[in-house]
Amino acid sequence: MEKKAWKHYGTRGKKRTSFSFRAICIAFIFFTILGCVIALLWQQGQDDTMGEMITRAQQPQSFWWVFQKYAKYLALLFLGGECLGGTVLIWFVLLFRGISVGYSSMALILALGKAQGTIAILFGLFPQNLLLVPAVLFMGWTALSYGTYFHSKREGKAGLVREKYREQAEFLVLFFCCLILTAIGALWESLVTPGLLTHFLT
């Protein structure tokens, strides 16, 4: 039985796959905490900045603009999986995305206080990120697994051009699945989030 880019067969292979996904999730949590620390260190002057962000978030936004804002992370992760040596790019994207989530959350609390800040996180960040964050994590894990396997030395059928095209097609399908999740999250942020923030923060 041959291996696929994101599937590893056998006991040792399954353990490696499971560990790699757990490692990405743990690393992302660490990156999010790092973003919170950065917000705490730079808390001076954040009230005005976050006030402007909240005012902007309460206004209806273009779905396409919001979608592009998040889809670029998936595009970079896809590129990292396709390129030789793209591991650095993949981890950089995960680092930046994690920091941005942590920074935004902590900055809201610093700007609005614990009560209103928590409300802003629950209704302004949390719902869409239930889709956006898993999409990034899954795409990052898939890109790392695919890139490592696809660019490794293979023999026999796995090395055929037809087999490579099949693996690339499967990787592309997973990329579009993550894009669909991102589109749903962007649709929520562009249409629903402004109303929720306006209702609970005014």
JSON list of C-alpha atoms in Angstrom, two decimals:
[
{"chain": "A", "resi": 1, "resn": "MET", "atom": "CA", "xyz": [0.00, 0.00, 0.00]},
{"chain": "A", "resi": 2, "resn": "GLU", "atom": "CA", "xyz": [1.49, 3.30, -1.05]},
{"chain": "A", "resi": 3, "resn": "LYS", "atom": "CA", "xyz": [1.61, 6.46, 0.99]},
{"chain": "A", "resi": 4, "resn": "LYS", "atom": "CA", "xyz": [-0.33, 9.61, 0.22]},
{"chain": "A", "resi": 5, "resn": "ALA", "atom": "CA", "xyz": [0.84, 13.12, 0.87]},
{"chain": "A", "resi": 6, "resn": "TRP", "atom": "CA", "xyz": [-1.21, 13.59, 4.03]},
{"chain": "A", "resi": 7, "resn": "LYS", "atom": "CA", "xyz": [-1.76, 9.93, 5.00]},
{"chain": "A", "resi": 8, "resn": "HIS", "atom": "CA", "xyz": [0.91, 7.75, 6.59]},
{"chain": "A", "resi": 9, "resn": "TYR", "atom": "CA", "xyz": [0.15, 4.05, 6.94]},
{"chain": "A", "resi": 10, "resn": "GLY", "atom": "CA", "xyz": [1.39, 1.75, 9.66]},
{"chain": "A", "resi": 11, "resn": "THR", "atom": "CA", "xyz": [1.63, 2.27, 13.43]},
{"chain": "A", "resi": 12, "resn": "ARG", "atom": "CA", "xyz": [4.71, 4.46, 13.33]},
{"chain": "A", "resi": 13, "resn": "GLY", "atom": "CA", "xyz": [3.33, 6.51, 10.44]},
{"chain": "A", "resi": 14, "resn": "LYS", "atom": "CA", "xyz": [0.03, 7.12, 12.22]},
{"chain": "A", "resi": 15, "resn": "LYS", "atom": "CA", "xyz": [1.89, 8.25, 15.33]},
{"chain": "A", "resi": 16, "resn": "ARG", "atom": "CA", "xyz": [3.99, 10.65, 13.26]},
{"chain": "A", "resi": 17, "resn": "THR", "atom": "CA", "xyz": [0.88, 12.07, 11.58]},
{"chain": "A", "resi": 18, "resn": "SER", "atom": "CA", "xyz": [-0.97, 12.48, 14.88]},
{"chain": "A", "resi": 19, "resn": "PHE", "atom": "CA", "xyz": [2.05, 14.05, 16.52]},
{"chain": "A", "resi": 20, "resn": "SER", "atom": "CA", "xyz": [2.54, 16.50, 13.66]},
{"chain": "A", "resi": 21, "resn": "PHE", "atom": "CA", "xyz": [-1.03, 17.77, 13.93]},
{"chain": "A", "resi": 22, "resn": "ARG", "atom": "CA", "xyz": [-0.82, 18.00, 17.72]},
{"chain": "A", "resi": 23, "resn": "ALA", "atom": "CA", "xyz": [2.47, 19.84, 17.39]},
{"chain": "A", "resi": 24, "resn": "ILE", "atom": "CA", "xyz": [0.91, 22.38, 15.04]},
{"chain": "A", "resi": 25, "resn": "CYS", "atom": "CA", "xyz": [-2.05, 22.94, 17.40]},
{"chain": "A", "resi": 26, "resn": "ILE", "atom": "CA", "xyz": [0.23, 23.35, 20.42]},
{"chain": "A", "resi": 27, "resn": "ALA", "atom": "CA", "xyz": [2.51, 25.69, 18.48]},
{"chain": "A", "resi": 28, "resn": "PHE", "atom": "CA", "xyz": [-0.49, 27.76, 17.38]},
{"chain": "A", "resi": 29, "resn": "ILE", "atom": "CA", "xyz": [-1.65, 28.10, 20.99]},
{"chain": "A", "resi": 30, "resn": "PHE", "atom": "CA", "xyz": [1.85, 29.26, 21.91]},
{"chain": "A", "resi": 31, "resn": "PHE", "atom": "CA", "xyz": [1.81, 31.78, 19.04]},
{"chain": "A", "resi": 32, "resn": "THR", "atom": "CA", "xyz": [-1.57, 33.07, 20.25]},
{"chain": "A", "resi": 33, "resn": "ILE", "atom": "CA", "xyz": [-0.22, 33.54, 23.78]},
{"chain": "A", "resi": 34, "resn": "LEU", "atom": "CA", "xyz": [2.77, 35.34, 22.27]},
{"chain": "A", "resi": 35, "resn": "GLY", "atom": "CA", "xyz": [0.35, 37.70, 20.54]},
{"chain": "A", "resi": 36, "resn": "CYS", "atom": "CA", "xyz": [-1.34, 38.42, 23.89]},
{"chain": "A", "resi": 37, "resn": "VAL", "atom": "CA", "xyz": [2.05, 39.20, 25.45]},
{"chain": "A", "resi": 38, "resn": "ILE", "atom": "CA", "xyz": [2.92, 41.56, 22.61]},
{"chain": "A", "resi": 39, "resn": "ALA", "atom": "CA", "xyz": [-0.39, 43.40, 23.10]},
{"chain": "A", "resi": 40, "resn": "LEU", "atom": "CA", "xyz": [0.34, 43.73, 26.82]},
{"chain": "A", "resi": 41, "resn": "LEU", "atom": "CA", "xyz": [3.81, 45.12, 26.15]},
{"chain": "A", "resi": 42, "resn": "TRP", "atom": "CA", "xyz": [2.43, 47.61, 23.62]},
{"chain": "A", "resi": 43, "resn": "GLN", "atom": "CA", "xyz": [-0.73, 48.48, 25.51]},
{"chain": "A", "resi": 44, "resn": "GLN", "atom": "CA", "xyz": [0.09, 52.20, 25.64]},
{"chain": "A", "resi": 45, "resn": "GLY", "atom": "CA", "xyz": [-1.89, 53.99, 22.95]},
{"chain": "A", "resi": 46, "resn": "GLN", "atom": "CA", "xyz": [-3.99, 50.94, 22.07]},
{"chain": "A", "resi": 47, "resn": "ASP", "atom": "CA", "xyz": [-7.28, 52.54, 23.13]},
{"chain": "A", "resi": 48, "resn": "ASP", "atom": "CA", "xyz": [-7.45, 54.82, 20.10]},
{"chain": "A", "resi": 49, "resn": "THR", "atom": "CA", "xyz": [-6.29, 52.13, 17.70]},
{"chain": "A", "resi": 50, "resn": "MET", "atom": "CA", "xyz": [-8.75, 49.51, 18.92]},
{"chain": "A", "resi": 51, "resn": "GLY", "atom": "CA", "xyz": [-11.52, 52.12, 19.07]},
{"chain": "A", "resi": 52, "resn": "GLU", "atom": "CA", "xyz": [-11.05, 52.73, 15.37]},
{"chain": "A", "resi": 53, "resn": "MET", "atom": "CA", "xyz": [-10.99, 48.97, 14.68]},
{"chain": "A", "resi": 54, "resn": "ILE", "atom": "CA", "xyz": [-14.21, 48.39, 16.62]},
{"chain": "A", "resi": 55, "resn": "THR", "atom": "CA", "xyz": [-15.95, 51.28, 14.87]},
{"chain": "A", "resi": 56, "resn": "ARG", "atom": "CA", "xyz": [-14.87, 49.79, 11.53]},
{"chain": "A", "resi": 57, "resn": "ALA", "atom": "CA", "xyz": [-16.00, 46.30, 12.57]},
{"chain": "A", "resi": 58, "resn": "GLN", "atom": "CA", "xyz": [-19.46, 47.63, 13.45]},
{"chain": "A", "resi": 59, "resn": "GLN", "atom": "CA", "xyz": [-19.95, 48.83, 9.90]},
{"chain": "A", "resi": 60, "resn": "PRO", "atom": "CA", "xyz": [-21.04, 46.44, 7.10]},
{"chain": "A", "resi": 61, "resn": "GLN", "atom": "CA", "xyz": [-18.01, 45.16, 5.22]},
{"chain": "A", "resi": 62, "resn": "SER", "atom": "CA", "xyz": [-17.53, 43.76, 1.76]},
{"chain": "A", "resi": 63, "resn": "PHE", "atom": "CA", "xyz": [-17.55, 39.97, 1.76]},
{"chain": "A", "resi": 64, "resn": "TRP", "atom": "CA", "xyz": [-14.85, 39.90, -0.91]},
{"chain": "A", "resi": 65, "resn": "TRP", "atom": "CA", "xyz": [-12.55, 42.15, 1.13]},
{"chain": "A", "resi": 66, "resn": "VAL", "atom": "CA", "xyz": [-12.95, 40.02, 4.26]},
{"chain": "A", "resi": 67, "resn": "PHE", "atom": "CA", "xyz": [-12.54, 36.79, 2.28]},
{"chain": "A", "resi": 68, "resn": "GLN", "atom": "CA", "xyz": [-9.31, 38.00, 0.67]},
{"chain": "A", "resi": 69, "resn": "LYS", "atom": "CA", "xyz": [-7.99, 39.02, 4.08]},
{"chain": "A", "resi": 70, "resn": "TYR", "atom": "CA", "xyz": [-8.15, 35.43, 5.32]},
{"chain": "A", "resi": 71, "resn": "ALA", "atom": "CA", "xyz": [-7.74, 33.50, 2.06]},
{"chain": "A", "resi": 72, "resn": "LYS", "atom": "CA", "xyz": [-4.22, 34.87, 1.60]},
{"chain": "A", "resi": 73, "resn": "TYR", "atom": "CA", "xyz": [-3.06, 32.71, 4.53]},
{"chain": "A", "resi": 74, "resn": "LEU", "atom": "CA", "xyz": [-4.36, 29.58, 2.83]},
{"chain": "A", "resi": 75, "resn": "ALA", "atom": "CA", "xyz": [-2.75, 30.62, -0.47]},
{"chain": "A", "resi": 76, "resn": "LEU", "atom": "CA", "xyz": [0.63, 31.05, 1.23]},
{"chain": "A", "resi": 77, "resn": "LEU", "atom": "CA", "xyz": [0.28, 27.68, 2.98]},
{"chain": "A", "resi": 78, "resn": "PHE", "atom": "CA", "xyz": [-0.59, 26.05, -0.34]},
{"chain": "A", "resi": 79, "resn": "LEU", "atom": "CA", "xyz": [2.46, 27.67, -1.90]},
{"chain": "A", "resi": 80, "resn": "GLY", "atom": "CA", "xyz": [4.60, 26.43, 0.99]},
{"chain": "A", "resi": 81, "resn": "GLY", "atom": "CA", "xyz": [3.44, 22.88, 0.38]},
{"chain": "A", "resi": 82, "resn": "GLU", "atom": "CA", "xyz": [4.19, 23.08, -3.35]},
{"chain": "A", "resi": 83, "resn": "CYS", "atom": "CA", "xyz": [7.62, 24.70, -3.06]},
{"chain": "A", "resi": 84, "resn": "LEU", "atom": "CA", "xyz": [10.80, 22.93, -2.13]},
{"chain": "A", "resi": 85, "resn": "GLY", "atom": "CA", "xyz": [11.87, 24.23, 1.26]},
{"chain": "A", "resi": 86, "resn": "GLY", "atom": "CA", "xyz": [8.44, 25.75, 1.89]},
{"chain": "A", "resi": 87, "resn": "THR", "atom": "CA", "xyz": [8.42, 24.59, 5.53]},
{"chain": "A", "resi": 88, "resn": "VAL", "atom": "CA", "xyz": [9.76, 27.96, 6.69]},
{"chain": "A", "resi": 89, "resn": "LEU", "atom": "CA", "xyz": [6.94, 29.78, 4.89]},
{"chain": "A", "resi": 90, "resn": "ILE", "atom": "CA", "xyz": [4.32, 27.47, 6.39]},
{"chain": "A", "resi": 91, "resn": "TRP", "atom": "CA", "xyz": [5.56, 28.00, 9.94]},
{"chain": "A", "resi": 92, "resn": "PHE", "atom": "CA", "xyz": [5.83, 31.75, 9.38]},
{"chain": "A", "resi": 93, "resn": "VAL", "atom": "CA", "xyz": [2.18, 31.90, 8.28]},
{"chain": "A", "resi": 94, "resn": "LEU", "atom": "CA", "xyz": [1.08, 29.89, 11.32]},
{"chain": "A", "resi": 95, "resn": "LEU", "atom": "CA", "xyz": [3.18, 32.15, 13.54]},
{"chain": "A", "resi": 96, "resn": "PHE", "atom": "CA", "xyz": [1.72, 35.35, 12.10]},
{"chain": "A", "resi": 97, "resn": "ARG", "atom": "CA", "xyz": [-1.87, 34.05, 12.20]},
{"chain": "A", "resi": 98, "resn": "GLY", "atom": "CA", "xyz": [-1.54, 32.90, 15.79]},
{"chain": "A", "resi": 99, "resn": "ILE", "atom": "CA", "xyz": [-0.01, 36.18, 16.91]},
{"chain": "A", "resi": 100, "resn": "SER", "atom": "CA", "xyz": [-2.74, 38.18, 15.17]},
{"chain": "A", "resi": 101, "resn": "VAL", "atom": "CA", "xyz": [-5.49, 36.21, 16.95]},
{"chain": "A", "resi": 102, "resn": "GLY", "atom": "CA", "xyz": [-3.84, 36.64, 20.36]},
{"chain": "A", "resi": 103, "resn": "TYR", "atom": "CA", "xyz": [-2.98, 40.28, 19.79]},
{"chain": "A", "resi": 104, "resn": "SER", "atom": "CA", "xyz": [-6.49, 41.22, 18.65]},
{"chain": "A", "resi": 105, "resn": "SER", "atom": "CA", "xyz": [-8.10, 39.42, 21.60]},
{"chain": "A", "resi": 106, "resn": "MET", "atom": "CA", "xyz": [-5.88, 40.99, 24.25]},
{"chain": "A", "resi": 107, "resn": "ALA", "atom": "CA", "xyz": [-6.04, 44.44, 22.64]},
{"chain": "A", "resi": 108, "resn": "LEU", "atom": "CA", "xyz": [-9.84, 44.33, 22.79]},
{"chain": "A", "resi": 109, "resn": "ILE", "atom": "CA", "xyz": [-9.74, 43.59, 26.50]},
{"chain": "A", "resi": 110, "resn": "LEU", "atom": "CA", "xyz": [-7.19, 46.35, 27.10]},
{"chain": "A", "resi": 111, "resn": "ALA", "atom": "CA", "xyz": [-9.21, 48.88, 25.13]},
{"chain": "A", "resi": 112, "resn": "LEU", "atom": "CA", "xyz": [-12.72, 48.02, 26.36]},
{"chain": "A", "resi": 113, "resn": "GLY", "atom": "CA", "xyz": [-12.12, 46.45, 29.75]},
{"chain": "A", "resi": 114, "resn": "LYS", "atom": "CA", "xyz": [-12.68, 42.86, 30.81]},
{"chain": "A", "resi": 115, "resn": "ALA", "atom": "CA", "xyz": [-16.47, 42.84, 30.49]},
{"chain": "A", "resi": 116, "resn": "GLN", "atom": "CA", "xyz": [-16.95, 44.61, 27.16]},
{"chain": "A", "resi": 117, "resn": "GLY", "atom": "CA", "xyz": [-13.69, 43.21, 25.81]},
{"chain": "A", "resi": 118, "resn": "THR", "atom": "CA", "xyz": [-14.89, 39.67, 26.47]},
{"chain": "A", "resi": 119, "resn": "ILE", "atom": "CA", "xyz": [-18.20, 40.46, 24.77]},
{"chain": "A", "resi": 120, "resn": "ALA", "atom": "CA", "xyz": [-16.33, 41.88, 21.77]},
{"chain": "A", "resi": 121, "resn": "ILE", "atom": "CA", "xyz": [-14.24, 38.71, 21.54]},
{"chain": "A", "resi": 122, "resn": "LEU", "atom": "CA", "xyz": [-17.26, 36.40, 21.87]},
{"chain": "A", "resi": 123, "resn": "PHE", "atom": "CA", "xyz": [-19.30, 38.16, 19.19]},
{"chain": "A", "resi": 124, "resn": "GLY", "atom": "CA", "xyz": [-16.63, 39.90, 17.12]},
{"chain": "A", "resi": 125, "resn": "LEU", "atom": "CA", "xyz": [-13.86, 37.29, 16.85]},
{"chain": "A", "resi": 126, "resn": "PHE", "atom": "CA", "xyz": [-14.94, 33.92, 18.19]},
{"chain": "A", "resi": 127, "resn": "PRO", "atom": "CA", "xyz": [-17.77, 32.79, 15.84]},
{"chain": "A", "resi": 128, "resn": "GLN", "atom": "CA", "xyz": [-15.94, 33.15, 12.52]},
{"chain": "A", "resi": 129, "resn": "ASN", "atom": "CA", "xyz": [-12.66, 31.90, 13.98]},
{"chain": "A", "resi": 130, "resn": "LEU", "atom": "CA", "xyz": [-14.36, 28.59, 14.77]},
{"chain": "A", "resi": 131, "resn": "LEU", "atom": "CA", "xyz": [-14.01, 28.06, 11.01]},
{"chain": "A", "resi": 132, "resn": "LEU", "atom": "CA", "xyz": [-11.08, 30.30, 10.08]},
{"chain": "A", "resi": 133, "resn": "VAL", "atom": "CA", "xyz": [-8.57, 28.92, 12.60]},
{"chain": "A", "resi": 134, "resn": "PRO", "atom": "CA", "xyz": [-9.27, 25.20, 11.95]},
{"chain": "A", "resi": 135, "resn": "ALA", "atom": "CA", "xyz": [-9.00, 25.88, 8.21]},
{"chain": "A", "resi": 136, "resn": "VAL", "atom": "CA", "xyz": [-5.55, 27.41, 8.71]},
{"chain": "A", "resi": 137, "resn": "LEU", "atom": "CA", "xyz": [-4.40, 24.64, 11.06]},
{"chain": "A", "resi": 138, "resn": "PHE", "atom": "CA", "xyz": [-5.62, 21.87, 8.77]},
{"chain": "A", "resi": 139, "resn": "MET", "atom": "CA", "xyz": [-4.12, 23.52, 5.71]},
{"chain": "A", "resi": 140, "resn": "GLY", "atom": "CA", "xyz": [-0.83, 24.04, 7.53]},
{"chain": "A", "resi": 141, "resn": "TRP", "atom": "CA", "xyz": [-0.70, 20.40, 8.61]},
{"chain": "A", "resi": 142, "resn": "THR", "atom": "CA", "xyz": [-1.65, 19.21, 5.14]},
{"chain": "A", "resi": 143, "resn": "ALA", "atom": "CA", "xyz": [0.93, 21.46, 3.48]},
{"chain": "A", "resi": 144, "resn": "LEU", "atom": "CA", "xyz": [3.69, 20.24, 5.81]},
{"chain": "A", "resi": 145, "resn": "SER", "atom": "CA", "xyz": [2.79, 16.58, 5.28]},
{"chain": "A", "resi": 146, "resn": "TYR", "atom": "CA", "xyz": [2.32, 16.97, 1.54]},
{"chain": "A", "resi": 147, "resn": "GLY", "atom": "CA", "xyz": [5.47, 19.03, 1.02]},
{"chain": "A", "resi": 148, "resn": "THR", "atom": "CA", "xyz": [7.63, 16.65, 3.02]},
{"chain": "A", "resi": 149, "resn": "TYR", "atom": "CA", "xyz": [6.37, 13.61, 1.14]},
{"chain": "A", "resi": 150, "resn": "PHE", "atom": "CA", "xyz": [6.01, 15.11, -2.33]},
{"chain": "A", "resi": 151, "resn": "HIS", "atom": "CA", "xyz": [9.57, 16.45, -2.43]},
{"chain": "A", "resi": 152, "resn": "SER", "atom": "CA", "xyz": [11.12, 13.33, -0.90]},
{"chain": "A", "resi": 153, "resn": "LYS", "atom": "CA", "xyz": [12.93, 10.77, -3.05]},
{"chain": "A", "resi": 154, "resn": "ARG", "atom": "CA", "xyz": [10.51, 8.08, -4.26]},
{"chain": "A", "resi": 155, "resn": "GLU", "atom": "CA", "xyz": [10.84, 5.02, -6.41]},
{"chain": "A", "resi": 156, "resn": "GLY", "atom": "CA", "xyz": [8.49, 2.91, -8.47]},
{"chain": "A", "resi": 157, "resn": "LYS", "atom": "CA", "xyz": [4.88, 3.90, -9.09]},
{"chain": "A", "resi": 158, "resn": "ALA", "atom": "CA", "xyz": [4.98, 6.74, -6.54]},
{"chain": "A", "resi": 159, "resn": "GLY", "atom": "CA", "xyz": [7.57, 8.44, -8.69]},
{"chain": "A", "resi": 160, "resn": "LEU", "atom": "CA", "xyz": [5.50, 8.43, -11.87]},
{"chain": "A", "resi": 161, "resn": "VAL", "atom": "CA", "xyz": [4.31, 11.74, -13.29]},
{"chain": "A", "resi": 162, "resn": "ARG", "atom": "CA", "xyz": [0.71, 10.50, -13.26]},
{"chain": "A", "resi": 163, "resn": "GLU", "atom": "CA", "xyz": [0.97, 9.71, -9.56]},
{"chain": "A", "resi": 164, "resn": "LYS", "atom": "CA", "xyz": [2.38, 13.15, -8.84]},
{"chain": "A", "resi": 165, "resn": "TYR", "atom": "CA", "xyz": [-0.51, 14.78, -10.67]},
{"chain": "A", "resi": 166, "resn": "ARG", "atom": "CA", "xyz": [-2.98, 12.72, -8.64]},
{"chain": "A", "resi": 167, "resn": "GLU", "atom": "CA", "xyz": [-1.35, 13.80, -5.37]},
{"chain": "A", "resi": 168, "resn": "GLN", "atom": "CA", "xyz": [-1.36, 17.42, -6.47]},
{"chain": "A", "resi": 169, "resn": "ALA", "atom": "CA", "xyz": [-5.04, 17.15, -7.40]},
{"chain": "A", "resi": 170, "resn": "GLU", "atom": "CA", "xyz": [-5.88, 15.78, -3.94]},
{"chain": "A", "resi": 171, "resn": "PHE", "atom": "CA", "xyz": [-3.87, 18.56, -2.29]},
{"chain": "A", "resi": 172, "resn": "LEU", "atom": "CA", "xyz": [-5.76, 21.10, -4.42]},
{"chain": "A", "resi": 173, "resn": "VAL", "atom": "CA", "xyz": [-9.13, 19.62, -3.40]},
{"chain": "A", "resi": 174, "resn": "LEU", "atom": "CA", "xyz": [-8.24, 19.98, 0.29]},
{"chain": "A", "resi": 175, "resn": "PHE", "atom": "CA", "xyz": [-7.14, 23.56, -0.38]},
{"chain": "A", "resi": 176, "resn": "PHE", "atom": "CA", "xyz": [-10.55, 24.39, -1.88]},
{"chain": "A", "resi": 177, "resn": "CYS", "atom": "CA", "xyz": [-12.30, 22.71, 1.07]},
{"chain": "A", "resi": 178, "resn": "CYS", "atom": "CA", "xyz": [-10.41, 25.03, 3.41]},
{"chain": "A", "resi": 179, "resn": "LEU", "atom": "CA", "xyz": [-11.35, 27.96, 1.16]},
{"chain": "A", "resi": 180, "resn": "ILE", "atom": "CA", "xyz": [-15.03, 27.03, 1.55]},
{"chain": "A", "resi": 181, "resn": "LEU", "atom": "CA", "xyz": [-14.69, 27.10, 5.36]},
{"chain": "A", "resi": 182, "resn": "THR", "atom": "CA", "xyz": [-12.93, 30.45, 5.08]},
{"chain": "A", "resi": 183, "resn": "ALA", "atom": "CA", "xyz": [-15.69, 31.81, 2.82]},
{"chain": "A", "resi": 184, "resn": "ILE", "atom": "CA", "xyz": [-18.34, 30.84, 5.39]},
{"chain": "A", "resi": 185, "resn": "GLY", "atom": "CA", "xyz": [-16.34, 32.52, 8.15]},
{"chain": "A", "resi": 186, "resn": "ALA", "atom": "CA", "xyz": [-15.85, 35.63, 6.01]},
{"chain": "A", "resi": 187, "resn": "LEU", "atom": "CA", "xyz": [-19.57, 35.71, 5.21]},
{"chain": "A", "resi": 188, "resn": "TRP", "atom": "CA", "xyz": [-20.35, 35.67, 8.93]},
{"chain": "A", "resi": 189, "resn": "GLU", "atom": "CA", "xyz": [-17.83, 38.43, 9.67]},
{"chain": "A", "resi": 190, "resn": "SER", "atom": "CA", "xyz": [-19.04, 40.66, 6.86]},
{"chain": "A", "resi": 191, "resn": "LEU", "atom": "CA", "xyz": [-22.80, 40.27, 7.41]},
{"chain": "A", "resi": 192, "resn": "VAL", "atom": "CA", "xyz": [-23.46, 39.16, 11.00]},
{"chain": "A", "resi": 193, "resn": "THR", "atom": "CA", "xyz": [-20.58, 40.46, 13.13]},
{"chain": "A", "resi": 194, "resn": "PRO", "atom": "CA", "xyz": [-21.29, 44.20, 12.58]},
{"chain": "A", "resi": 195, "resn": "GLY", "atom": "CA", "xyz": [-24.85, 43.81, 13.85]},
{"chain": "A", "resi": 196, "resn": "LEU", "atom": "CA", "xyz": [-23.79, 41.77, 16.89]},
{"chain": "A", "resi": 197, "resn": "LEU", "atom": "CA", "xyz": [-21.10, 44.28, 17.90]},
{"chain": "A", "resi": 198, "resn": "THR", "atom": "CA", "xyz": [-23.46, 47.21, 17.45]},
{"chain": "A", "resi": 199, "resn": "HIS", "atom": "CA", "xyz": [-26.14, 45.49, 19.55]},
{"chain": "A", "resi": 200, "resn": "PHE", "atom": "CA", "xyz": [-23.90, 44.44, 22.44]},
{"chain": "A", "resi": 201, "resn": "LEU", "atom": "CA", "xyz": [-21.45, 47.35, 22.59]},
{"chain": "A", "resi": 202, "resn": "THR", "atom": "CA", "xyz": [-23.82, 50.30, 22.23]}
]
